[in-house]
PDB file of C-alpha atoms in Angstrom:
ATOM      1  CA  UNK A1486       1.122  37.387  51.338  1.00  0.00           C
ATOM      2  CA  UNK A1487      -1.034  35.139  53.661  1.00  0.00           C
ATOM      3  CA  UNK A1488      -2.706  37.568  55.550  1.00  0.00           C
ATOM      4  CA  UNK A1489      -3.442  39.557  52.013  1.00  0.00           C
ATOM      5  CA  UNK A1490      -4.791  36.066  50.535  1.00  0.00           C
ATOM      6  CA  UNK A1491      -7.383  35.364  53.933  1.00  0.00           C
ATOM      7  CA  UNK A1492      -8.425  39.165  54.051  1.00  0.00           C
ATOM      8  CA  UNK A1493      -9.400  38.597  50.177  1.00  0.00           C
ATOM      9  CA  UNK A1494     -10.909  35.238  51.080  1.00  0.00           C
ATOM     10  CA  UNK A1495     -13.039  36.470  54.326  1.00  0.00           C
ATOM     11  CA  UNK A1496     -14.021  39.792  52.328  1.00  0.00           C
ATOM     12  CA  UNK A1497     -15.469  37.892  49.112  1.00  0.00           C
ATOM     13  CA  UNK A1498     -17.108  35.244  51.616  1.00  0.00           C
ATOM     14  CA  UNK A1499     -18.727  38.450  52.811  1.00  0.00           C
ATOM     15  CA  UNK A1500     -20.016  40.291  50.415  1.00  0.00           C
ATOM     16  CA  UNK A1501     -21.149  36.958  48.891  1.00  0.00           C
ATOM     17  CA  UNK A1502     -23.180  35.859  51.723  1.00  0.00           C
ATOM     18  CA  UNK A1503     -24.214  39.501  51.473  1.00  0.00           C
ATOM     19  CA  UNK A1504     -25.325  39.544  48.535  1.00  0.00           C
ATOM     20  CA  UNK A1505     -26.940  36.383  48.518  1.00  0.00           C
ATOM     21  CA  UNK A1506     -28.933  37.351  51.594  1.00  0.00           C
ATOM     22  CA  UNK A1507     -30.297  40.407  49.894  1.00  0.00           C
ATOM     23  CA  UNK A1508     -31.279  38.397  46.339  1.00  0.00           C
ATOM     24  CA  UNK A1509     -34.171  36.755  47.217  1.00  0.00           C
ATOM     25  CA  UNK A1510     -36.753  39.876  48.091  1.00  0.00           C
ATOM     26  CA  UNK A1511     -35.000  41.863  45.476  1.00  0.00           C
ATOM     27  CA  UNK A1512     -35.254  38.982  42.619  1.00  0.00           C
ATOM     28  CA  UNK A1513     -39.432  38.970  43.231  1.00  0.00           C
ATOM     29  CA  UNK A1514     -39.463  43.108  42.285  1.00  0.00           C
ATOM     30  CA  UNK A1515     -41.670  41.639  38.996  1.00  0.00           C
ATOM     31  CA  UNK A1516     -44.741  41.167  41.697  1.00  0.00           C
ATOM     32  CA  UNK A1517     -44.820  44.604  42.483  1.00  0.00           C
ATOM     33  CA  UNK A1518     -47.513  47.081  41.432  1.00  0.00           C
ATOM     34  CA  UNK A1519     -51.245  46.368  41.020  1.00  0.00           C
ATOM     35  CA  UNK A1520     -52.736  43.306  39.266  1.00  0.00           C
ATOM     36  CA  UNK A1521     -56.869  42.485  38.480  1.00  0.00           C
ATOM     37  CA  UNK A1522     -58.543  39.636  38.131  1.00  0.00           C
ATOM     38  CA  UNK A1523     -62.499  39.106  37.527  1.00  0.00           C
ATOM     39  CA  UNK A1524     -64.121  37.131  39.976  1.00  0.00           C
ATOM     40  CA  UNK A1525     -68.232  36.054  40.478  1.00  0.00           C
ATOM     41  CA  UNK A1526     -67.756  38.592  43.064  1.00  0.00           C
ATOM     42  CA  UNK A1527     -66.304  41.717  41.142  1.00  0.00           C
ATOM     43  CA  UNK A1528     -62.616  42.181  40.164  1.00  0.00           C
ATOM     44  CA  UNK A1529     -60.148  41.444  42.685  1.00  0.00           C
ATOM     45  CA  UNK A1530     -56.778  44.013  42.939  1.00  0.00           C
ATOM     46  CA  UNK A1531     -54.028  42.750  44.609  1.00  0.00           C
ATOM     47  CA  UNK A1532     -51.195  45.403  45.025  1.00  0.00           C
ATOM     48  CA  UNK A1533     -47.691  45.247  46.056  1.00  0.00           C
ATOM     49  CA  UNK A1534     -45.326  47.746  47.390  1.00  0.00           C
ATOM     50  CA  UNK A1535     -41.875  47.126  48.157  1.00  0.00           C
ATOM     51  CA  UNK A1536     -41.644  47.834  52.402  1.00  0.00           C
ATOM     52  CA  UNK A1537     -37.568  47.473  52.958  1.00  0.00           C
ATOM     53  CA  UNK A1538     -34.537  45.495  51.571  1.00  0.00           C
ATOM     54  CA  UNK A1539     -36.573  42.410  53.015  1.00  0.00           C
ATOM     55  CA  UNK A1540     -39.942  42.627  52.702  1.00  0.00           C
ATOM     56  CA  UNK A1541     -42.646  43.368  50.339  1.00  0.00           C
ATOM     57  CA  UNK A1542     -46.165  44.338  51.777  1.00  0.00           C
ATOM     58  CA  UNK A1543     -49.046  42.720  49.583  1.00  0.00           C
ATOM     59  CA  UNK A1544     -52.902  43.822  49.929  1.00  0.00           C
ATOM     60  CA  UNK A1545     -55.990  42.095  48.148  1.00  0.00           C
ATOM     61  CA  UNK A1546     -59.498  43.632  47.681  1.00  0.00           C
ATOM     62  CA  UNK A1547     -62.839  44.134  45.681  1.00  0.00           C
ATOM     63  CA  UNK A1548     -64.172  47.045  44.338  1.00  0.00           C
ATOM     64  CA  UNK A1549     -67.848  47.109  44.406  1.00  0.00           C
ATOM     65  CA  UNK A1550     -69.502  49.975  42.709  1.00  0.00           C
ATOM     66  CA  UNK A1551     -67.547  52.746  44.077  1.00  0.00           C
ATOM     67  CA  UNK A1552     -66.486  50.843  47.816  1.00  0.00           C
ATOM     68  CA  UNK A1553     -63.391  49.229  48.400  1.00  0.00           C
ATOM     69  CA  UNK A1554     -64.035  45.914  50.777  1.00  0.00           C
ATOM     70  CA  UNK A1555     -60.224  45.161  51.827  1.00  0.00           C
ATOM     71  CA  UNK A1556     -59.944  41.288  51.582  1.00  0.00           C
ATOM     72  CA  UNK A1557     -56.434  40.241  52.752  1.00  0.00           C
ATOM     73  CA  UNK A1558     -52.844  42.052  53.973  1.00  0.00           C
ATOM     74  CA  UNK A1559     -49.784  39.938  53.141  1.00  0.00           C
ATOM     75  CA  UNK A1560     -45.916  40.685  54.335  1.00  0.00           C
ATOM     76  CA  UNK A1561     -43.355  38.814  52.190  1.00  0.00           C
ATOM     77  CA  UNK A1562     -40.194  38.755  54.235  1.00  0.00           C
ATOM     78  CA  UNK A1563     -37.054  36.958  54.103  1.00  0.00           C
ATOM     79  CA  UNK A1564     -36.307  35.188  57.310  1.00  0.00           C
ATOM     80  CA  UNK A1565     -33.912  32.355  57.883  1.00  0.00           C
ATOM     81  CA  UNK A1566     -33.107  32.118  54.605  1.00  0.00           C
ATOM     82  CA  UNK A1567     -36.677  31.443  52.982  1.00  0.00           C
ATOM     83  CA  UNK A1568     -39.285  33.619  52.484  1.00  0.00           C
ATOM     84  CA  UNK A1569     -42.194  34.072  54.430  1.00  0.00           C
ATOM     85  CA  UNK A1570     -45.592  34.812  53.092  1.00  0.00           C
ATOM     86  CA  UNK A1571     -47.680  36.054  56.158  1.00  0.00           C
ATOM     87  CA  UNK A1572     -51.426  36.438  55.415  1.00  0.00           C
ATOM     88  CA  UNK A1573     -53.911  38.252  57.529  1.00  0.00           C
ATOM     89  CA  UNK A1574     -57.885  37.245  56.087  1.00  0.00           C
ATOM     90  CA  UNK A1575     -60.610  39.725  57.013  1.00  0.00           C
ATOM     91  CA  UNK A1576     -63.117  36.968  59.031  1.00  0.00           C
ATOM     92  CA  UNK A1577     -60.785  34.226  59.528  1.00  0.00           C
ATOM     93  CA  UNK A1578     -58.238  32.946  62.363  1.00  0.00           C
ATOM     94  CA  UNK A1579     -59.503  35.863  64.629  1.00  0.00           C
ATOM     95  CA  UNK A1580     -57.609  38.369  61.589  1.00  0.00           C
ATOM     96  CA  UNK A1581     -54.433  36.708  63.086  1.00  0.00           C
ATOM     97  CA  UNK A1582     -51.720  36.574  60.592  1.00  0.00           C
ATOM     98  CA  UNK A1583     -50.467  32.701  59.411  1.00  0.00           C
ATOM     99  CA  UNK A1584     -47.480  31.882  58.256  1.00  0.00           C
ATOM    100  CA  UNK A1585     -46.523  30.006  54.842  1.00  0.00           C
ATOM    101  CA  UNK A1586     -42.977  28.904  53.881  1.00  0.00           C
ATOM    102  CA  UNK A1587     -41.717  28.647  51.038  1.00  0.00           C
ATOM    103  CA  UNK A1588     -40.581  25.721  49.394  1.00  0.00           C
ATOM    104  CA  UNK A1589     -37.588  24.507  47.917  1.00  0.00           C
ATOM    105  CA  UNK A1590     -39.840  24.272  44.290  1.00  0.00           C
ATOM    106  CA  UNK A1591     -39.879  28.597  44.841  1.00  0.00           C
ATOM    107  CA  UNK A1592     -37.875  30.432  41.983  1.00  0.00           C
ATOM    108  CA  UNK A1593     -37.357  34.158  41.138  1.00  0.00           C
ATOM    109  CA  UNK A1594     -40.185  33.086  38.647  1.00  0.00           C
ATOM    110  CA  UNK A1595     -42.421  30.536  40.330  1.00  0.00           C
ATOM    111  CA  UNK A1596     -42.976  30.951  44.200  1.00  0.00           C
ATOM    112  CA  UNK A1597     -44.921  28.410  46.523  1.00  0.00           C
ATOM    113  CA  UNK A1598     -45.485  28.317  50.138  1.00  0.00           C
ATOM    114  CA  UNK A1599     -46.843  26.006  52.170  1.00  0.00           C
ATOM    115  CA  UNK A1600     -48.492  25.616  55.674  1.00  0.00           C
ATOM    116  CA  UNK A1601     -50.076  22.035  56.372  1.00  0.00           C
ATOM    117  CA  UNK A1602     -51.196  22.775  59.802  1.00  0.00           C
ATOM    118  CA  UNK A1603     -53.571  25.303  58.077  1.00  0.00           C
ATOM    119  CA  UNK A1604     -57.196  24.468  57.597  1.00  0.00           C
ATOM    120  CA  UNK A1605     -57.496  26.085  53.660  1.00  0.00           C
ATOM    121  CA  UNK A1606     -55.613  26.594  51.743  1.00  0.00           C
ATOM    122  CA  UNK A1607     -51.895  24.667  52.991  1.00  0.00           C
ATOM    123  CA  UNK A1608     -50.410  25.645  49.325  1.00  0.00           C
ATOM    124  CA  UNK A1609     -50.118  29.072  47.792  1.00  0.00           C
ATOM    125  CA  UNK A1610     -48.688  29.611  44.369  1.00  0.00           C
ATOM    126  CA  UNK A1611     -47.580  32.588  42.343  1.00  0.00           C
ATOM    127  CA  UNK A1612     -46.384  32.035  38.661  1.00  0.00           C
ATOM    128  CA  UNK A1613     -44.602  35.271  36.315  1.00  0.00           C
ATOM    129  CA  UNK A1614     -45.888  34.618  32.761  1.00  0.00           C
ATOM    130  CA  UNK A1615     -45.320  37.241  31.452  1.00  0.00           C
ATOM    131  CA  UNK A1616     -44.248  40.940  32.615  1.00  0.00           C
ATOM    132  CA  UNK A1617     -48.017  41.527  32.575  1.00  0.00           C
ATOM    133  CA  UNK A1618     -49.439  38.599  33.647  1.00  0.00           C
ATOM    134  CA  UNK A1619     -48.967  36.265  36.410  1.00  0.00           C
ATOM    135  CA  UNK A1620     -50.763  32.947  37.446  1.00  0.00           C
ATOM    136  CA  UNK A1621     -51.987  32.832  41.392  1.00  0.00           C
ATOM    137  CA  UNK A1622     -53.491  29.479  43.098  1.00  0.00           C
ATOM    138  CA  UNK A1623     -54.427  28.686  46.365  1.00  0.00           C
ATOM    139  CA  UNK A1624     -54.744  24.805  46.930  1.00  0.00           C
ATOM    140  CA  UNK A1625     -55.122  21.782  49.441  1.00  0.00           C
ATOM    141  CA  UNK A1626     -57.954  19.588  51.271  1.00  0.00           C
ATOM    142  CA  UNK A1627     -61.087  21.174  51.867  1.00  0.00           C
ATOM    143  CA  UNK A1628     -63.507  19.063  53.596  1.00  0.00           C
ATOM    144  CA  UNK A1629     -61.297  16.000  53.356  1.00  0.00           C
ATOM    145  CA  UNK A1630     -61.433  16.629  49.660  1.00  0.00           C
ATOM    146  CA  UNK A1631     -58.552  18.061  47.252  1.00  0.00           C
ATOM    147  CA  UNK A1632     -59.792  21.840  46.164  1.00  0.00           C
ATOM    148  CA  UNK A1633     -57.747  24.818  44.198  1.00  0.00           C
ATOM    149  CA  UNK A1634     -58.785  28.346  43.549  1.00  0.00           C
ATOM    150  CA  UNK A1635     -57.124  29.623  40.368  1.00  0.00           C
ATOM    151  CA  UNK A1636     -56.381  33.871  39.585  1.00  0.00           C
ATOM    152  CA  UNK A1637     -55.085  34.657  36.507  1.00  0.00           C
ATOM    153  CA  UNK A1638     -54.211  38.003  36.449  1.00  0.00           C
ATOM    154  CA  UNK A1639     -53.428  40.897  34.162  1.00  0.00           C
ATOM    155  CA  UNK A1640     -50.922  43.723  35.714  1.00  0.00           C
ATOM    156  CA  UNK A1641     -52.832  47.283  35.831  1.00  0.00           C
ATOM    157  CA  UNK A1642     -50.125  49.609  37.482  1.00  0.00           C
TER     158      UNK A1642
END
């Protein structure tokens, strides 16, 4: 009866842990697809795919006239038990990728990362408001100065 009792115990300890493990990537499957946003500089499409059980692949660009001018590549993952938002910026850090965490604020609804040691932005926000609409902010000191970009955006695909 024991033995029965542990087995039970170690099993739902496992597929718990499990299951937790795979929740956090899956719960964010509302950022997926395409979403616009109008810009001084055109509209800005940022689409996400869904890459494994663990990561979601992210890429932001402009479409001028009939050209599309690739802006950034993201890869969401789940490591360590947070999630990692890993941007590569055309023109900046030599296009090598940097590393956000997020924060214990981040929800299935309301994500933020953060990386202080970056020059700008150290904060990156995502906010669900609706099914199609979400809130995007990049934020922090700029020039010794506080500064936020804000993208409100409208889901297209």
């Amino acid at each position: 009866m024991k033995i029965k009792l542990i087995i039970i115990l170690i099993g739902s300890l496992l597929i718990g842990s499990w299951t937790q493990k795979q929740g956090g990537i899956k719960k964010l499957e509302w950022l997926l697809g395409t979403w616009e946003t109008k810009t001084p500089k055109g509209s800005l499409y940022e689409t996400w795919t869904q890459k494994s059980s663990t990561e979601l692949q992210g890429k932001s660009y402009y479409l001028k006239n009939k050209d599309t001018l690739l802006f950034e590549s993201v890869r969401l993952i789940e490591k360590d038990k947070k999630l990692h938002y890993i941007v590569s910026v055309k023109g900046q850090h030599d296009e090598q990728p940097v590393d956000f965490i997020s924060t214990p604020d981040s929800n299935p609804t309301s994500l933020m990362f953060e990386n202080r040691q970056n020059d700008f932005p150290q904060t990156i926000t995502y906010k669900k408001i609706r099914k199609d609409s979400l809130f995007a902010e990049i934020s922090g000191l700029m020039n010794g100065k506080m500064a936020k970009q804000a993208f409100p955006m409208k889901k297209v695909k």
